PDB file of C-alpha atoms in Angstrom:
ATOM      1  CA  UNK A   1       0.085  -0.030  -0.084  1.00  0.00           C
ATOM      2  CA  UNK A   2       1.382   3.406  -0.897  1.00  0.00           C
ATOM      3  CA  UNK A   3       0.243   6.547   1.290  1.00  0.00           C
ATOM      4  CA  UNK A   4       0.482  10.424   0.365  1.00  0.00           C
ATOM      5  CA  UNK A   5      -0.269  12.309   3.441  1.00  0.00           C
ATOM      6  CA  UNK A   6      -0.606  15.982   2.611  1.00  0.00           C
ATOM      7  CA  UNK A   7       2.203  15.751   0.226  1.00  0.00           C
ATOM      8  CA  UNK A   8       3.235  19.100  -1.220  1.00  0.00           C
ATOM      9  CA  UNK A   9       6.287  20.121  -3.207  1.00  0.00           C
ATOM     10  CA  UNK A  10       7.947  23.892  -3.301  1.00  0.00           C
ATOM     11  CA  UNK A  11      10.681  25.312  -5.336  1.00  0.00           C
ATOM     12  CA  UNK A  12      11.670  28.738  -5.573  1.00  0.00           C
ATOM     13  CA  UNK A  13       8.472  29.889  -4.004  1.00  0.00           C
ATOM     14  CA  UNK A  14       6.285  27.900  -6.528  1.00  0.00           C
ATOM     15  CA  UNK A  15       4.219  25.042  -5.339  1.00  0.00           C
ATOM     16  CA  UNK A  16       4.534  22.301  -8.125  1.00  0.00           C
ATOM     17  CA  UNK A  17       2.293  19.975  -6.074  1.00  0.00           C
ATOM     18  CA  UNK A  18       0.407  20.799  -3.089  1.00  0.00           C
ATOM     19  CA  UNK A  19      -2.007  19.033  -0.345  1.00  0.00           C
ATOM     20  CA  UNK A  20      -2.120  15.681  -2.315  1.00  0.00           C
ATOM     21  CA  UNK A  21      -3.723  12.775  -0.142  1.00  0.00           C
ATOM     22  CA  UNK A  22      -4.246   9.447  -1.744  1.00  0.00           C
ATOM     23  CA  UNK A  23      -4.078   5.926  -0.599  1.00  0.00           C
ATOM     24  CA  UNK A  24      -3.273   3.076  -3.106  1.00  0.00           C
ATOM     25  CA  UNK A  25      -3.943  -0.145  -2.510  1.00  0.00           C
ATOM     26  CA  UNK A  26      -1.917  -3.081  -4.137  1.00  0.00           C
ATOM     27  CA  UNK A  27      -2.870  -4.138  -7.699  1.00  0.00           C
ATOM     28  CA  UNK A  28      -4.381  -0.703  -8.701  1.00  0.00           C
ATOM     29  CA  UNK A  29      -3.735   0.999 -12.025  1.00  0.00           C
ATOM     30  CA  UNK A  30      -4.007   4.620 -11.400  1.00  0.00           C
ATOM     31  CA  UNK A  31      -3.523   6.980 -14.083  1.00  0.00           C
ATOM     32  CA  UNK A  32      -2.278  10.703 -13.555  1.00  0.00           C
ATOM     33  CA  UNK A  33      -4.199  13.146 -15.714  1.00  0.00           C
ATOM     34  CA  UNK A  34      -4.109  16.885 -16.353  1.00  0.00           C
ATOM     35  CA  UNK A  35      -2.515  19.556 -18.660  1.00  0.00           C
ATOM     36  CA  UNK A  36       1.155  20.290 -19.104  1.00  0.00           C
ATOM     37  CA  UNK A  37       2.865  21.362 -15.970  1.00  0.00           C
ATOM     38  CA  UNK A  38      -0.214  20.035 -13.793  1.00  0.00           C
ATOM     39  CA  UNK A  39       2.278  18.230 -11.432  1.00  0.00           C
ATOM     40  CA  UNK A  40       2.193  14.614 -12.922  1.00  0.00           C
ATOM     41  CA  UNK A  41       5.899  14.322 -13.204  1.00  0.00           C
ATOM     42  CA  UNK A  42       6.729  15.828  -9.851  1.00  0.00           C
ATOM     43  CA  UNK A  43       4.330  13.593  -8.191  1.00  0.00           C
ATOM     44  CA  UNK A  44       5.799  10.528  -9.615  1.00  0.00           C
ATOM     45  CA  UNK A  45       9.387  11.683  -8.307  1.00  0.00           C
ATOM     46  CA  UNK A  46       7.923  12.224  -5.132  1.00  0.00           C
ATOM     47  CA  UNK A  47       6.340   8.905  -4.767  1.00  0.00           C
ATOM     48  CA  UNK A  48       9.317   7.361  -6.301  1.00  0.00           C
ATOM     49  CA  UNK A  49      11.561   9.003  -3.377  1.00  0.00           C
ATOM     50  CA  UNK A  50      13.777  11.026  -5.926  1.00  0.00           C
ATOM     51  CA  UNK A  51      12.373  14.203  -4.246  1.00  0.00           C
ATOM     52  CA  UNK A  52      11.558  14.841  -0.831  1.00  0.00           C
ATOM     53  CA  UNK A  53       8.216  16.564  -0.002  1.00  0.00           C
ATOM     54  CA  UNK A  54       8.529  19.877   1.392  1.00  0.00           C
ATOM     55  CA  UNK A  55       5.378  19.027   3.383  1.00  0.00           C
ATOM     56  CA  UNK A  56       3.458  15.741   4.041  1.00  0.00           C
ATOM     57  CA  UNK A  57       4.986  12.154   3.828  1.00  0.00           C
ATOM     58  CA  UNK A  58       5.112   9.549   1.287  1.00  0.00           C
ATOM     59  CA  UNK A  59       4.673   5.924   3.315  1.00  0.00           C
ATOM     60  CA  UNK A  60       5.477   2.558   1.777  1.00  0.00           C
ATOM     61  CA  UNK A  61       3.688  -0.439   3.775  1.00  0.00           C
ATOM     62  CA  UNK A  62       3.285   1.787   6.611  1.00  0.00           C
ATOM     63  CA  UNK A  63       6.672   3.007   6.770  1.00  0.00           C
ATOM     64  CA  UNK A  64       8.066   6.477   5.576  1.00  0.00           C
ATOM     65  CA  UNK A  65       9.774   6.125   2.078  1.00  0.00           C
ATOM     66  CA  UNK A  66      13.010   7.745   3.246  1.00  0.00           C
ATOM     67  CA  UNK A  67      13.323   5.137   5.807  1.00  0.00           C
ATOM     68  CA  UNK A  68      14.360   2.436   3.301  1.00  0.00           C
ATOM     69  CA  UNK A  69      18.039   1.662   2.220  1.00  0.00           C
ATOM     70  CA  UNK A  70      18.218   2.725  -1.405  1.00  0.00           C
ATOM     71  CA  UNK A  71      18.833  -0.719  -2.701  1.00  0.00           C
ATOM     72  CA  UNK A  72      15.938  -2.023  -0.720  1.00  0.00           C
ATOM     73  CA  UNK A  73      13.805   0.714  -2.123  1.00  0.00           C
ATOM     74  CA  UNK A  74      14.894  -0.075  -5.787  1.00  0.00           C
ATOM     75  CA  UNK A  75      13.634  -3.703  -5.075  1.00  0.00           C
ATOM     76  CA  UNK A  76      10.260  -2.218  -4.143  1.00  0.00           C
ATOM     77  CA  UNK A  77       9.585   0.244  -6.904  1.00  0.00           C
ATOM     78  CA  UNK A  78      10.870   0.985 -10.412  1.00  0.00           C
ATOM     79  CA  UNK A  79      10.576   4.472 -11.786  1.00  0.00           C
ATOM     80  CA  UNK A  80      10.544   5.203 -15.731  1.00  0.00           C
ATOM     81  CA  UNK A  81      11.247   8.798 -16.506  1.00  0.00           C
ATOM     82  CA  UNK A  82       9.713  11.011 -19.022  1.00  0.00           C
ATOM     83  CA  UNK A  83      12.923  12.021 -20.207  1.00  0.00           C
ATOM     84  CA  UNK A  84      15.426   9.119 -21.011  1.00  0.00           C
ATOM     85  CA  UNK A  85      19.108   9.541 -22.615  1.00  0.00           C
ATOM     86  CA  UNK A  86      21.668   6.990 -22.692  1.00  0.00           C
ATOM     87  CA  UNK A  87      24.350   8.045 -25.098  1.00  0.00           C
ATOM     88  CA  UNK A  88      27.002   5.412 -24.189  1.00  0.00           C
ATOM     89  CA  UNK A  89      27.332   2.689 -26.437  1.00  0.00           C
ATOM     90  CA  UNK A  90      25.593  -0.017 -24.402  1.00  0.00           C
ATOM     91  CA  UNK A  91      23.534  -2.747 -26.046  1.00  0.00           C
ATOM     92  CA  UNK A  92      19.795  -2.984 -25.518  1.00  0.00           C
ATOM     93  CA  UNK A  93      20.555  -6.065 -23.410  1.00  0.00           C
ATOM     94  CA  UNK A  94      23.050  -4.391 -20.871  1.00  0.00           C
ATOM     95  CA  UNK A  95      20.595  -1.312 -20.679  1.00  0.00           C
ATOM     96  CA  UNK A  96      17.778  -3.863 -19.505  1.00  0.00           C
ATOM     97  CA  UNK A  97      20.438  -5.309 -16.928  1.00  0.00           C
ATOM     98  CA  UNK A  98      20.874  -2.434 -15.328  1.00  0.00           C
ATOM     99  CA  UNK A  99      17.409  -3.081 -13.789  1.00  0.00           C
ATOM    100  CA  UNK A 100      18.956  -6.248 -12.170  1.00  0.00           C
ATOM    101  CA  UNK A 101      21.558  -3.969 -10.101  1.00  0.00           C
ATOM    102  CA  UNK A 102      19.397  -3.802  -6.656  1.00  0.00           C
ATOM    103  CA  UNK A 103      19.805  -7.637  -6.792  1.00  0.00           C
ATOM    104  CA  UNK A 104      23.720  -8.255  -7.412  1.00  0.00           C
ATOM    105  CA  UNK A 105      25.338  -7.283  -4.146  1.00  0.00           C
ATOM    106  CA  UNK A 106      28.714  -6.137  -5.964  1.00  0.00           C
ATOM    107  CA  UNK A 107      28.599  -9.096  -8.063  1.00  0.00           C
ATOM    108  CA  UNK A 108      28.603  -9.726 -11.869  1.00  0.00           C
ATOM    109  CA  UNK A 109      25.320 -10.522 -13.581  1.00  0.00           C
ATOM    110  CA  UNK A 110      24.393 -14.475 -13.528  1.00  0.00           C
ATOM    111  CA  UNK A 111      22.986 -16.430 -16.104  1.00  0.00           C
ATOM    112  CA  UNK A 112      19.731 -16.262 -14.538  1.00  0.00           C
ATOM    113  CA  UNK A 113      20.023 -12.199 -14.517  1.00  0.00           C
ATOM    114  CA  UNK A 114      20.724 -12.212 -18.112  1.00  0.00           C
ATOM    115  CA  UNK A 115      17.786 -14.817 -18.665  1.00  0.00           C
ATOM    116  CA  UNK A 116      15.645 -12.627 -16.749  1.00  0.00           C
ATOM    117  CA  UNK A 117      16.595  -9.616 -18.740  1.00  0.00           C
ATOM    118  CA  UNK A 118      16.111 -11.373 -22.317  1.00  0.00           C
ATOM    119  CA  UNK A 119      12.623 -12.482 -21.074  1.00  0.00           C
ATOM    120  CA  UNK A 120      11.681  -8.911 -20.377  1.00  0.00           C
ATOM    121  CA  UNK A 121      12.886  -7.782 -23.811  1.00  0.00           C
ATOM    122  CA  UNK A 122      10.596 -10.640 -25.351  1.00  0.00           C
ATOM    123  CA  UNK A 123       7.843  -9.416 -23.156  1.00  0.00           C
ATOM    124  CA  UNK A 124       7.681  -5.935 -25.149  1.00  0.00           C
ATOM    125  CA  UNK A 125       8.578  -7.778 -28.284  1.00  0.00           C
ATOM    126  CA  UNK A 126      12.060  -6.380 -28.413  1.00  0.00           C
ATOM    127  CA  UNK A 127      14.103  -9.590 -28.060  1.00  0.00           C
ATOM    128  CA  UNK A 128      15.616  -8.721 -31.567  1.00  0.00           C
ATOM    129  CA  UNK A 129      17.110  -5.516 -30.254  1.00  0.00           C
ATOM    130  CA  UNK A 130      19.196  -7.452 -27.197  1.00  0.00           C
ATOM    131  CA  UNK A 131      22.689  -6.930 -29.241  1.00  0.00           C
ATOM    132  CA  UNK A 132      21.843  -3.496 -31.167  1.00  0.00           C
ATOM    133  CA  UNK A 133      23.546  -0.506 -29.336  1.00  0.00           C
ATOM    134  CA  UNK A 134      20.854   1.568 -27.524  1.00  0.00           C
ATOM    135  CA  UNK A 135      21.809   4.921 -29.153  1.00  0.00           C
ATOM    136  CA  UNK A 136      20.970   3.255 -32.751  1.00  0.00           C
ATOM    137  CA  UNK A 137      17.364   2.484 -31.974  1.00  0.00           C
ATOM    138  CA  UNK A 138      14.282   4.854 -32.744  1.00  0.00           C
ATOM    139  CA  UNK A 139      12.573   6.564 -30.072  1.00  0.00           C
ATOM    140  CA  UNK A 140       9.870   4.039 -30.023  1.00  0.00           C
ATOM    141  CA  UNK A 141      12.506   1.029 -29.739  1.00  0.00           C
ATOM    142  CA  UNK A 142      14.205   2.730 -27.158  1.00  0.00           C
ATOM    143  CA  UNK A 143      11.162   3.140 -25.027  1.00  0.00           C
ATOM    144  CA  UNK A 144      10.150  -0.323 -25.396  1.00  0.00           C
ATOM    145  CA  UNK A 145      13.685  -1.361 -24.024  1.00  0.00           C
ATOM    146  CA  UNK A 146      13.169   1.202 -21.145  1.00  0.00           C
ATOM    147  CA  UNK A 147      10.044  -0.680 -20.431  1.00  0.00           C
ATOM    148  CA  UNK A 148      11.998  -3.969 -20.324  1.00  0.00           C
ATOM    149  CA  UNK A 149      14.442  -2.275 -17.820  1.00  0.00           C
ATOM    150  CA  UNK A 150      11.754  -1.711 -15.518  1.00  0.00           C
ATOM    151  CA  UNK A 151      10.241  -5.034 -16.208  1.00  0.00           C
ATOM    152  CA  UNK A 152      13.805  -6.703 -15.218  1.00  0.00           C
ATOM    153  CA  UNK A 153      14.059  -4.628 -11.865  1.00  0.00           C
ATOM    154  CA  UNK A 154      10.878  -6.982 -10.757  1.00  0.00           C
ATOM    155  CA  UNK A 155       9.295  -4.160  -8.230  1.00  0.00           C
ATOM    156  CA  UNK A 156       5.816  -4.417  -6.255  1.00  0.00           C
ATOM    157  CA  UNK A 157       5.263  -0.803  -8.041  1.00  0.00           C
ATOM    158  CA  UNK A 158       5.697   0.694 -11.161  1.00  0.00           C
ATOM    159  CA  UNK A 159       5.934   4.426 -11.964  1.00  0.00           C
ATOM    160  CA  UNK A 160       5.913   5.490 -15.225  1.00  0.00           C
ATOM    161  CA  UNK A 161       6.000   8.854 -16.881  1.00  0.00           C
ATOM    162  CA  UNK A 162       4.505   9.192 -20.260  1.00  0.00           C
ATOM    163  CA  UNK A 163       5.537   5.572 -21.044  1.00  0.00           C
ATOM    164  CA  UNK A 164       3.722   5.551 -24.366  1.00  0.00           C
ATOM    165  CA  UNK A 165       5.591   8.473 -25.943  1.00  0.00           C
ATOM    166  CA  UNK A 166       6.929   7.664 -29.061  1.00  0.00           C
ATOM    167  CA  UNK A 167       4.925   4.479 -29.427  1.00  0.00           C
ATOM    168  CA  UNK A 168       2.774   3.766 -32.470  1.00  0.00           C
ATOM    169  CA  UNK A 169      -1.033   2.652 -31.605  1.00  0.00           C
ATOM    170  CA  UNK A 170      -0.187  -1.146 -31.497  1.00  0.00           C
ATOM    171  CA  UNK A 171       2.904  -0.842 -29.330  1.00  0.00           C
ATOM    172  CA  UNK A 172       0.789   1.833 -26.976  1.00  0.00           C
ATOM    173  CA  UNK A 173      -1.909  -0.843 -26.513  1.00  0.00           C
ATOM    174  CA  UNK A 174       0.752  -3.625 -25.990  1.00  0.00           C
ATOM    175  CA  UNK A 175       2.475  -1.521 -23.167  1.00  0.00           C
ATOM    176  CA  UNK A 176      -0.959  -0.732 -21.399  1.00  0.00           C
ATOM    177  CA  UNK A 177      -1.899  -4.567 -21.592  1.00  0.00           C
ATOM    178  CA  UNK A 178       1.198  -5.398 -20.084  1.00  0.00           C
ATOM    179  CA  UNK A 179       0.721  -2.788 -17.535  1.00  0.00           C
ATOM    180  CA  UNK A 180      -2.979  -4.244 -16.869  1.00  0.00           C
ATOM    181  CA  UNK A 181      -1.387  -7.646 -16.481  1.00  0.00           C
ATOM    182  CA  UNK A 182       1.018  -6.550 -13.859  1.00  0.00           C
ATOM    183  CA  UNK A 183      -1.868  -5.090 -11.818  1.00  0.00           C
ATOM    184  CA  UNK A 184      -3.840  -8.407 -11.958  1.00  0.00           C
ATOM    185  CA  UNK A 185      -0.900 -10.231 -10.440  1.00  0.00           C
ATOM    186  CA  UNK A 186      -1.312  -8.019  -7.608  1.00  0.00           C
ATOM    187  CA  UNK A 187       1.357  -5.278  -8.134  1.00  0.00           C
ATOM    188  CA  UNK A 188       0.634  -1.734  -8.587  1.00  0.00           C
ATOM    189  CA  UNK A 189       1.164   0.601 -11.458  1.00  0.00           C
ATOM    190  CA  UNK A 190       1.058   4.528 -11.408  1.00  0.00           C
ATOM    191  CA  UNK A 191       1.041   6.210 -15.033  1.00  0.00           C
ATOM    192  CA  UNK A 192       1.233   9.718 -16.196  1.00  0.00           C
ATOM    193  CA  UNK A 193      -0.588   9.813 -19.433  1.00  0.00           C
ATOM    194  CA  UNK A 194      -1.745  12.742 -21.825  1.00  0.00           C
ATOM    195  CA  UNK A 195      -4.006  10.323 -23.732  1.00  0.00           C
ATOM    196  CA  UNK A 196      -7.355  10.685 -21.823  1.00  0.00           C
ATOM    197  CA  UNK A 197      -8.696   7.801 -23.753  1.00  0.00           C
ATOM    198  CA  UNK A 198      -6.113   5.423 -23.328  1.00  0.00           C
ATOM    199  CA  UNK A 199      -6.545   6.248 -19.440  1.00  0.00           C
ATOM    200  CA  UNK A 200     -10.184   5.776 -19.663  1.00  0.00           C
ATOM    201  CA  UNK A 201      -9.714   2.247 -21.187  1.00  0.00           C
ATOM    202  CA  UNK A 202      -6.853   0.922 -18.969  1.00  0.00           C
ATOM    203  CA  UNK A 203      -6.990   2.563 -15.429  1.00  0.00           C
ATOM    204  CA  UNK A 204      -9.076   1.635 -12.254  1.00  0.00           C
ATOM    205  CA  UNK A 205      -8.596   5.139 -10.930  1.00  0.00           C
ATOM    206  CA  UNK A 206      -7.719   8.625 -12.107  1.00  0.00           C
ATOM    207  CA  UNK A 207      -6.148  11.417 -10.373  1.00  0.00           C
ATOM    208  CA  UNK A 208      -6.627  14.339 -12.171  1.00  0.00           C
ATOM    209  CA  UNK A 209      -4.328  17.392 -11.336  1.00  0.00           C
ATOM    210  CA  UNK A 210      -4.335  21.269 -12.404  1.00  0.00           C
ATOM    211  CA  UNK A 211      -1.423  23.703 -11.173  1.00  0.00           C
ATOM    212  CA  UNK A 212      -0.199  20.935  -8.751  1.00  0.00           C
ATOM    213  CA  UNK A 213      -3.607  20.342  -7.018  1.00  0.00           C
ATOM    214  CA  UNK A 214      -5.919  17.399  -7.316  1.00  0.00           C
ATOM    215  CA  UNK A 215      -9.192  18.274  -8.643  1.00  0.00           C
ATOM    216  CA  UNK A 216     -10.597  14.835  -9.045  1.00  0.00           C
ATOM    217  CA  UNK A 217      -9.985  11.468  -8.237  1.00  0.00           C
ATOM    218  CA  UNK A 218     -12.019   8.066  -8.894  1.00  0.00           C
ATOM    219  CA  UNK A 219     -13.064   6.166 -11.531  1.00  0.00           C
ATOM    220  CA  UNK A 220     -12.820   7.301 -15.182  1.00  0.00           C
ATOM    221  CA  UNK A 221     -16.618   7.690 -15.211  1.00  0.00           C
ATOM    222  CA  UNK A 222     -16.567  10.000 -12.174  1.00  0.00           C
ATOM    223  CA  UNK A 223     -13.507  11.983 -13.375  1.00  0.00           C
ATOM    224  CA  UNK A 224     -14.039  12.502 -17.113  1.00  0.00           C
ATOM    225  CA  UNK A 225     -16.945  14.752 -17.078  1.00  0.00           C
ATOM    226  CA  UNK A 226     -17.634  17.753 -19.307  1.00  0.00           C
ATOM    227  CA  UNK A 227     -17.518  20.327 -16.419  1.00  0.00           C
ATOM    228  CA  UNK A 228     -14.279  18.624 -15.042  1.00  0.00           C
ATOM    229  CA  UNK A 229     -12.669  18.456 -18.184  1.00  0.00           C
ATOM    230  CA  UNK A 230     -13.491  22.027 -19.087  1.00  0.00           C
ATOM    231  CA  UNK A 231     -12.338  23.378 -15.983  1.00  0.00           C
ATOM    232  CA  UNK A 232      -9.051  21.615 -16.090  1.00  0.00           C
ATOM    233  CA  UNK A 233      -7.986  21.880 -19.405  1.00  0.00           C
ATOM    234  CA  UNK A 234      -9.652  25.290 -20.633  1.00  0.00           C
ATOM    235  CA  UNK A 235     -11.441  23.934 -23.534  1.00  0.00           C
ATOM    236  CA  UNK A 236     -14.818  22.279 -24.016  1.00  0.00           C
ATOM    237  CA  UNK A 237     -15.340  18.439 -24.573  1.00  0.00           C
ATOM    238  CA  UNK A 238     -17.800  16.116 -26.200  1.00  0.00           C
ATOM    239  CA  UNK A 239     -18.051  12.763 -24.439  1.00  0.00           C
ATOM    240  CA  UNK A 240     -19.719   9.633 -25.613  1.00  0.00           C
ATOM    241  CA  UNK A 241     -19.914   6.073 -24.030  1.00  0.00           C
ATOM    242  CA  UNK A 242     -17.466   3.561 -25.906  1.00  0.00           C
ATOM    243  CA  UNK A 243     -19.103   0.450 -27.071  1.00  0.00           C
ATOM    244  CA  UNK A 244     -16.915  -1.199 -24.434  1.00  0.00           C
ATOM    245  CA  UNK A 245     -18.380   0.893 -21.570  1.00  0.00           C
ATOM    246  CA  UNK A 246     -15.872   3.409 -20.647  1.00  0.00           C
ATOM    247  CA  UNK A 247     -16.044   7.264 -21.532  1.00  0.00           C
ATOM    248  CA  UNK A 248     -14.869   8.524 -24.698  1.00  0.00           C
ATOM    249  CA  UNK A 249     -13.824  12.136 -24.664  1.00  0.00           C
ATOM    250  CA  UNK A 250     -13.186  14.579 -27.598  1.00  0.00           C
ATOM    251  CA  UNK A 251     -11.892  18.166 -27.619  1.00  0.00           C
ATOM    252  CA  UNK A 252     -14.478  20.312 -28.858  1.00  0.00           C
ATOM    253  CA  UNK A 253     -12.874  22.370 -31.577  1.00  0.00           C
ATOM    254  CA  UNK A 254     -15.439  25.115 -31.871  1.00  0.00           C
ATOM    255  CA  UNK A 255     -14.770  25.996 -28.265  1.00  0.00           C
ATOM    256  CA  UNK A 256     -11.365  27.319 -28.934  1.00  0.00           C
TER     257      UNK A 256
END
């Protein structure tokens, strides 16, 4: 279980996130939505422990996140940043093996670690890139390798910042299906995502942010309403019900 208690983060007199209270139970797929600058990435960094809250506390399983040893924390959660740039000539397999670091205790990767990493690449249909140099991959190919890296880390909590960036529709769906399957195993996924329809299709719960403040939290049906979307994005939306039952939202171009 993850708990955020009155969490806020201030820098240079500006609050990037403020007064976030949230409890996330194991097995939840939580989508963070909101406009650019809403605080989604900052909130993920706070949950990951990369940033220390200015106010409040983040707790994992009843313990403050800063009470965990860094390597222990790395076994509990994996964080996929939005901006990812590896310029050194590592192969894709070597990049994925970075995810096994919390388990190595200063030793070299074992054959089991290598097999684990190859399986992670296969899960995102990237096994064929194993020996390719990471800098030679396209944006979408590199994104899939990055997802394989956090799969290899084998945490209980996955934090993903815009993981569908650079991906074509097929691979967007593949990654989100993978996230859903992870949740069905009792693990937790928190994902920042701009595509409201993909968020509606896959997330169990949505947290909508604006100017660092929570404006709505609940099921996609309760969050993705005309009034809430207009208030948050400053543009009107049309909403229909998808044949599979979830809300399908479209900006009203005449409202610009």
